[in-house]
Short mmCIF file of C-alpha atoms in Angstrom, two decimals:
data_model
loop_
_atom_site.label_atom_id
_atom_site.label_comp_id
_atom_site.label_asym_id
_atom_site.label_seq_id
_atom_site.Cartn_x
_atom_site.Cartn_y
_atom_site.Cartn_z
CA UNK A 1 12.04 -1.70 20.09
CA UNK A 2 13.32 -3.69 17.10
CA UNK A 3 15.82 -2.39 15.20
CA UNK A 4 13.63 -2.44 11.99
CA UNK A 5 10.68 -0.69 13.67
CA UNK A 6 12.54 2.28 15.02
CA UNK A 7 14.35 2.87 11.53
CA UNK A 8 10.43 2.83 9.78
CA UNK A 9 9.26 4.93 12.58
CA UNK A 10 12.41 7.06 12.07
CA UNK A 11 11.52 7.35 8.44
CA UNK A 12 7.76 7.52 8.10
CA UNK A 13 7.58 9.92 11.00
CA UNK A 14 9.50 12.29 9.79
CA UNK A 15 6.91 12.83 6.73
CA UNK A 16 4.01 15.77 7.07
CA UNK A 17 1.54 15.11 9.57
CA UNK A 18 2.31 11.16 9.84
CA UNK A 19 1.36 8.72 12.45
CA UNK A 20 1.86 5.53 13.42
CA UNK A 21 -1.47 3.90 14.14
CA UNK A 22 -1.43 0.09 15.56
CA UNK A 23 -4.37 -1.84 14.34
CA UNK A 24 -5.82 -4.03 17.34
CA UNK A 25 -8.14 -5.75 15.00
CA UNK A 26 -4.87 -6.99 13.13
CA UNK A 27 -2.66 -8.15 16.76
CA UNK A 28 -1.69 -4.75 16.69
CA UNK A 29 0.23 -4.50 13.69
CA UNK A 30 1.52 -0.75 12.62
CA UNK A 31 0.24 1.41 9.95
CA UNK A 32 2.03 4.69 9.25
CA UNK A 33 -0.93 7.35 7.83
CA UNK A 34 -1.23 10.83 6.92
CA UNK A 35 -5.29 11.90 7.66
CA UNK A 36 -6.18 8.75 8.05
CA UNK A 37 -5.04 7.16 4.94
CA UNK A 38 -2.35 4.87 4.73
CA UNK A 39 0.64 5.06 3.22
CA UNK A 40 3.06 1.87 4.81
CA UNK A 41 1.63 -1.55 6.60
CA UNK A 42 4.41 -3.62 8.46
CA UNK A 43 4.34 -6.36 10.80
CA UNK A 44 5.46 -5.79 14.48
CA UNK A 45 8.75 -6.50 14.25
CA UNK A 46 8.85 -4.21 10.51
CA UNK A 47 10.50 -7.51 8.79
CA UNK A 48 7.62 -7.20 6.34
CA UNK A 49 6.28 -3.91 5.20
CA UNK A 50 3.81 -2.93 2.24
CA UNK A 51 3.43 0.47 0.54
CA UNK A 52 1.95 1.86 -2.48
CA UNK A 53 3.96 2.51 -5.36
CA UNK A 54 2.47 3.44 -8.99
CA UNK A 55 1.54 0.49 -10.72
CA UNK A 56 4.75 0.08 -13.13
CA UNK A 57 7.13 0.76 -10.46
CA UNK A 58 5.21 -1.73 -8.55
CA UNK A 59 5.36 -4.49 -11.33
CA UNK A 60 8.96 -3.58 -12.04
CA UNK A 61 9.81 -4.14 -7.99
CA UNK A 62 7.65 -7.21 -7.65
CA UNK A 63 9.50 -8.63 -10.83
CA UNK A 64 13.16 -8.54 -9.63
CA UNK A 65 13.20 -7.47 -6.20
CA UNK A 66 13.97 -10.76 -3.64
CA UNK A 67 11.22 -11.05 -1.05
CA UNK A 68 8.56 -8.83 -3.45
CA UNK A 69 5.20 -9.13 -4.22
CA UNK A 70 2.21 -7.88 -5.29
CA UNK A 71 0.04 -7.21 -2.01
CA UNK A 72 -2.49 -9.86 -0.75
CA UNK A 73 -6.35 -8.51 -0.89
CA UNK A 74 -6.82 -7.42 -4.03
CA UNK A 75 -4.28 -4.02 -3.06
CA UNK A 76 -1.73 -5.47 -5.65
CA UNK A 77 -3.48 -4.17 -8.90
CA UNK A 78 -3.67 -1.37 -7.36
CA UNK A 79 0.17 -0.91 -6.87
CA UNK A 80 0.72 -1.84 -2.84
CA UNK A 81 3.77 -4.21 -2.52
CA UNK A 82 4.63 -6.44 -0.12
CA UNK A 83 8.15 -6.88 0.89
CA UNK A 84 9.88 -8.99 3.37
CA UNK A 85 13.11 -7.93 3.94
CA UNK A 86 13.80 -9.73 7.23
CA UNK A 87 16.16 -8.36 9.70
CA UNK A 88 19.93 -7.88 8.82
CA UNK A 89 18.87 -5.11 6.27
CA UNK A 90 21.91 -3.12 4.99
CA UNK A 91 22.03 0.64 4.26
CA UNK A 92 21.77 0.26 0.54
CA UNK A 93 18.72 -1.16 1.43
CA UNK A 94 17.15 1.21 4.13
CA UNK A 95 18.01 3.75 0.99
CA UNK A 96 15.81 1.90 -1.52
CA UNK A 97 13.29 1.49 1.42
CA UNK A 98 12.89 4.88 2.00
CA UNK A 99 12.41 6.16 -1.26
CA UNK A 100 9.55 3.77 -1.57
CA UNK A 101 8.58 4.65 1.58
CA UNK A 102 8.50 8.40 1.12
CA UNK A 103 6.77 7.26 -2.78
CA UNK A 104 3.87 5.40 -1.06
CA UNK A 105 3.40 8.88 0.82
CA UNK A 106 3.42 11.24 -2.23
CA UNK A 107 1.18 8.55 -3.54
CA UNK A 108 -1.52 8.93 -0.41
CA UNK A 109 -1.13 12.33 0.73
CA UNK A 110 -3.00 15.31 0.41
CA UNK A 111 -1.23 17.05 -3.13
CA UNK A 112 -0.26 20.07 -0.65
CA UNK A 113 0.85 17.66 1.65
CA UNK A 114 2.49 15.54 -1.17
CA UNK A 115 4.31 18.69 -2.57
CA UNK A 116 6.36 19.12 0.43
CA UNK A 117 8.26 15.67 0.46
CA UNK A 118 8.53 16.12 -3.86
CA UNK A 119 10.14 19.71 -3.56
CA UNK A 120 12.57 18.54 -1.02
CA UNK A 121 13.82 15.57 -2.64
CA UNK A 122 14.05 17.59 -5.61
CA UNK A 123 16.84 19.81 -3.49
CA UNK A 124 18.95 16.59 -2.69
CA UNK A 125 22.60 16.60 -3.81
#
């Protein structure tokens, strides 16, 4: 498994009730959902990964993040980024990923659901 997939699946698993789901319709390409709704997109090799963020974050990111932009399909007003961050991604960077990554949840998840990740990034140091 790529290096970049196992670090998403490492992340988005460890969220309430997530899944990976591969989309045969799309080659095959991953989603990561909670009930069916989802919360990141990637390619298979996780070099390019969308997720929902609220829609200032979104424009902020899209504005002076490398490799950002709004999401194709008409997702983009709606907040979803796109984000190619190809495959020698540093720490700093898996950092920034998964708060956006664990935002795109709180974003799509049931609020009880939703709660859970909020309450215990609340108790980081």
């Amino acid at each position: 498994m790529p290096d970049n997939m196992r670090r998403l699946e490492e992340i988005s698993l460890s969220l309430p009730e997530a899944e990976r789901v591969d989309i045969e319709a799309w080659d095959g390409h991953p989603t990561f959902r909670v009930r069916r709704k989802n919360f990141v997109f990637c390619n298979l090799e996780a070099t390019s990964l969308t997720v929902k963020l609220s829609k200032e974050e979104a424009e902020a990111v899209v504005a002076t993040e490398p490799g950002a932009s709004a999401a194709g399909y008409g997702l983009g007003r709606h907040g979803w980024v796109a984000l190619d961050i190809g495959t020698d991604v540093s720490e700093e960077k898996w950092s920034q990923l998964e708060e956006w990554i664990y935002t795109s949840f709180t974003l799509v998840a049931p609020k009880r659901l939703a709660r859970i990740v909020l309450d215990a990034d609340e108790e980081r140091p």
